[in-house]
Short mmCIF file of C-alpha atoms in Angstrom, two decimals:
data_model
loop_
_atom_site.label_atom_id
_atom_site.label_comp_id
_atom_site.label_asym_id
_atom_site.label_seq_id
_atom_site.Cartn_x
_atom_site.Cartn_y
_atom_site.Cartn_z
CA UNK A 1 -12.98 25.85 -14.98
CA UNK A 2 -10.20 25.14 -12.49
CA UNK A 3 -6.65 24.08 -13.14
CA UNK A 4 -6.03 20.38 -12.37
CA UNK A 5 -3.65 21.29 -9.55
CA UNK A 6 -6.30 23.43 -7.89
CA UNK A 7 -8.94 20.74 -8.32
CA UNK A 8 -6.60 18.16 -6.81
CA UNK A 9 -5.95 20.36 -3.77
CA UNK A 10 -9.67 20.95 -3.23
CA UNK A 11 -10.51 17.24 -3.48
CA UNK A 12 -7.62 16.31 -1.17
CA UNK A 13 -8.64 18.92 1.40
CA UNK A 14 -12.26 17.75 1.25
CA UNK A 15 -11.25 14.10 1.70
CA UNK A 16 -9.03 15.01 4.66
CA UNK A 17 -12.03 16.54 6.44
CA UNK A 18 -13.98 13.33 6.17
CA UNK A 19 -11.93 10.70 8.02
CA UNK A 20 -14.76 8.17 8.35
CA UNK A 21 -15.48 8.32 4.63
CA UNK A 22 -11.76 8.07 3.86
CA UNK A 23 -11.42 5.03 6.13
CA UNK A 24 -14.41 3.34 4.50
CA UNK A 25 -13.04 4.05 1.01
CA UNK A 26 -9.62 2.67 1.99
CA UNK A 27 -11.24 -0.49 3.34
CA UNK A 28 -13.11 -1.00 0.07
CA UNK A 29 -9.96 -0.47 -1.98
CA UNK A 30 -7.94 -2.87 0.20
CA UNK A 31 -9.49 -5.78 -1.71
CA UNK A 32 -7.69 -4.84 -4.90
CA UNK A 33 -4.42 -6.45 -5.93
CA UNK A 34 -1.30 -4.28 -5.89
CA UNK A 35 -1.45 -3.87 -9.67
CA UNK A 36 -5.18 -3.06 -9.68
CA UNK A 37 -4.48 -0.48 -6.99
CA UNK A 38 -1.67 1.10 -9.00
CA UNK A 39 -3.85 1.29 -12.12
CA UNK A 40 -6.75 2.67 -10.09
CA UNK A 41 -4.62 5.38 -8.47
CA UNK A 42 -3.25 6.40 -11.87
CA UNK A 43 -6.80 6.55 -13.22
CA UNK A 44 -7.76 8.80 -10.30
CA UNK A 45 -4.93 11.15 -11.25
CA UNK A 46 -6.72 11.65 -14.56
CA UNK A 47 -4.49 9.53 -16.78
CA UNK A 48 -5.89 7.86 -19.88
CA UNK A 49 -5.57 4.10 -20.36
CA UNK A 50 -2.67 4.68 -22.75
CA UNK A 51 -0.90 6.96 -20.25
CA UNK A 52 -1.42 4.46 -17.44
CA UNK A 53 0.02 1.75 -19.65
CA UNK A 54 3.12 3.79 -20.44
CA UNK A 55 3.64 4.75 -16.79
CA UNK A 56 3.18 1.21 -15.43
CA UNK A 57 4.65 -0.57 -18.45
CA UNK A 58 1.43 -2.39 -19.30
CA UNK A 59 -0.47 -2.80 -22.53
CA UNK A 60 -3.62 -0.74 -22.88
CA UNK A 61 -5.60 -4.00 -22.97
CA UNK A 62 -4.12 -5.02 -19.62
CA UNK A 63 -4.95 -1.60 -18.15
CA UNK A 64 -8.55 -1.98 -19.32
CA UNK A 65 -8.70 -5.46 -17.76
CA UNK A 66 -7.44 -4.16 -14.40
CA UNK A 67 -9.96 -1.34 -14.45
CA UNK A 68 -12.77 -3.72 -15.34
CA UNK A 69 -11.83 -6.13 -12.52
CA UNK A 70 -11.58 -3.25 -10.05
CA UNK A 71 -15.02 -1.98 -11.03
CA UNK A 72 -16.48 -5.46 -10.59
CA UNK A 73 -14.78 -6.05 -7.23
CA UNK A 74 -15.96 -2.68 -5.92
CA UNK A 75 -19.46 -2.97 -7.42
CA UNK A 76 -19.02 0.26 -9.41
CA UNK A 77 -20.24 0.98 -12.91
CA UNK A 78 -17.75 3.48 -14.32
CA UNK A 79 -14.28 4.93 -13.98
CA UNK A 80 -15.56 8.23 -12.57
CA UNK A 81 -17.01 6.39 -9.56
CA UNK A 82 -13.69 4.59 -9.19
CA UNK A 83 -11.73 7.85 -9.30
CA UNK A 84 -14.04 9.40 -6.70
CA UNK A 85 -13.56 6.41 -4.39
CA UNK A 86 -9.77 6.72 -4.67
CA UNK A 87 -10.00 10.45 -3.96
CA UNK A 88 -12.31 9.79 -1.00
CA UNK A 89 -9.64 7.44 0.34
CA UNK A 90 -6.98 10.13 -0.12
CA UNK A 91 -4.91 7.81 -2.31
CA UNK A 92 -4.92 9.59 -5.64
CA UNK A 93 -1.34 10.82 -5.26
CA UNK A 94 0.14 7.57 -3.93
CA UNK A 95 2.37 5.88 -6.42
CA UNK A 96 2.69 8.97 -8.61
CA UNK A 97 6.07 9.37 -10.30
CA UNK A 98 8.48 11.27 -8.10
CA UNK A 99 6.73 10.26 -4.88
CA UNK A 100 9.29 7.73 -3.83
#
């Protein structure tokens, strides 16, 4: 078992070594709306739907709707695949509180 900070560093380092995969993942994610992207990046940081809602000031139902639309647009079947795609793109930390 690794601490979340260690896991995040490993995933980020791995994604940085694969620029073609990162570029492809970014291109796929570019089709999301700004709000879908924000929800997706928060999901990739490991937040629950309730936590995403609090952070982005959305209802949990709205968060679920954004995740569902993102999965459909990206032809994915679950939130783990979505989180991996965001990590592959190197975007998991974008939009995190304190990053501005």
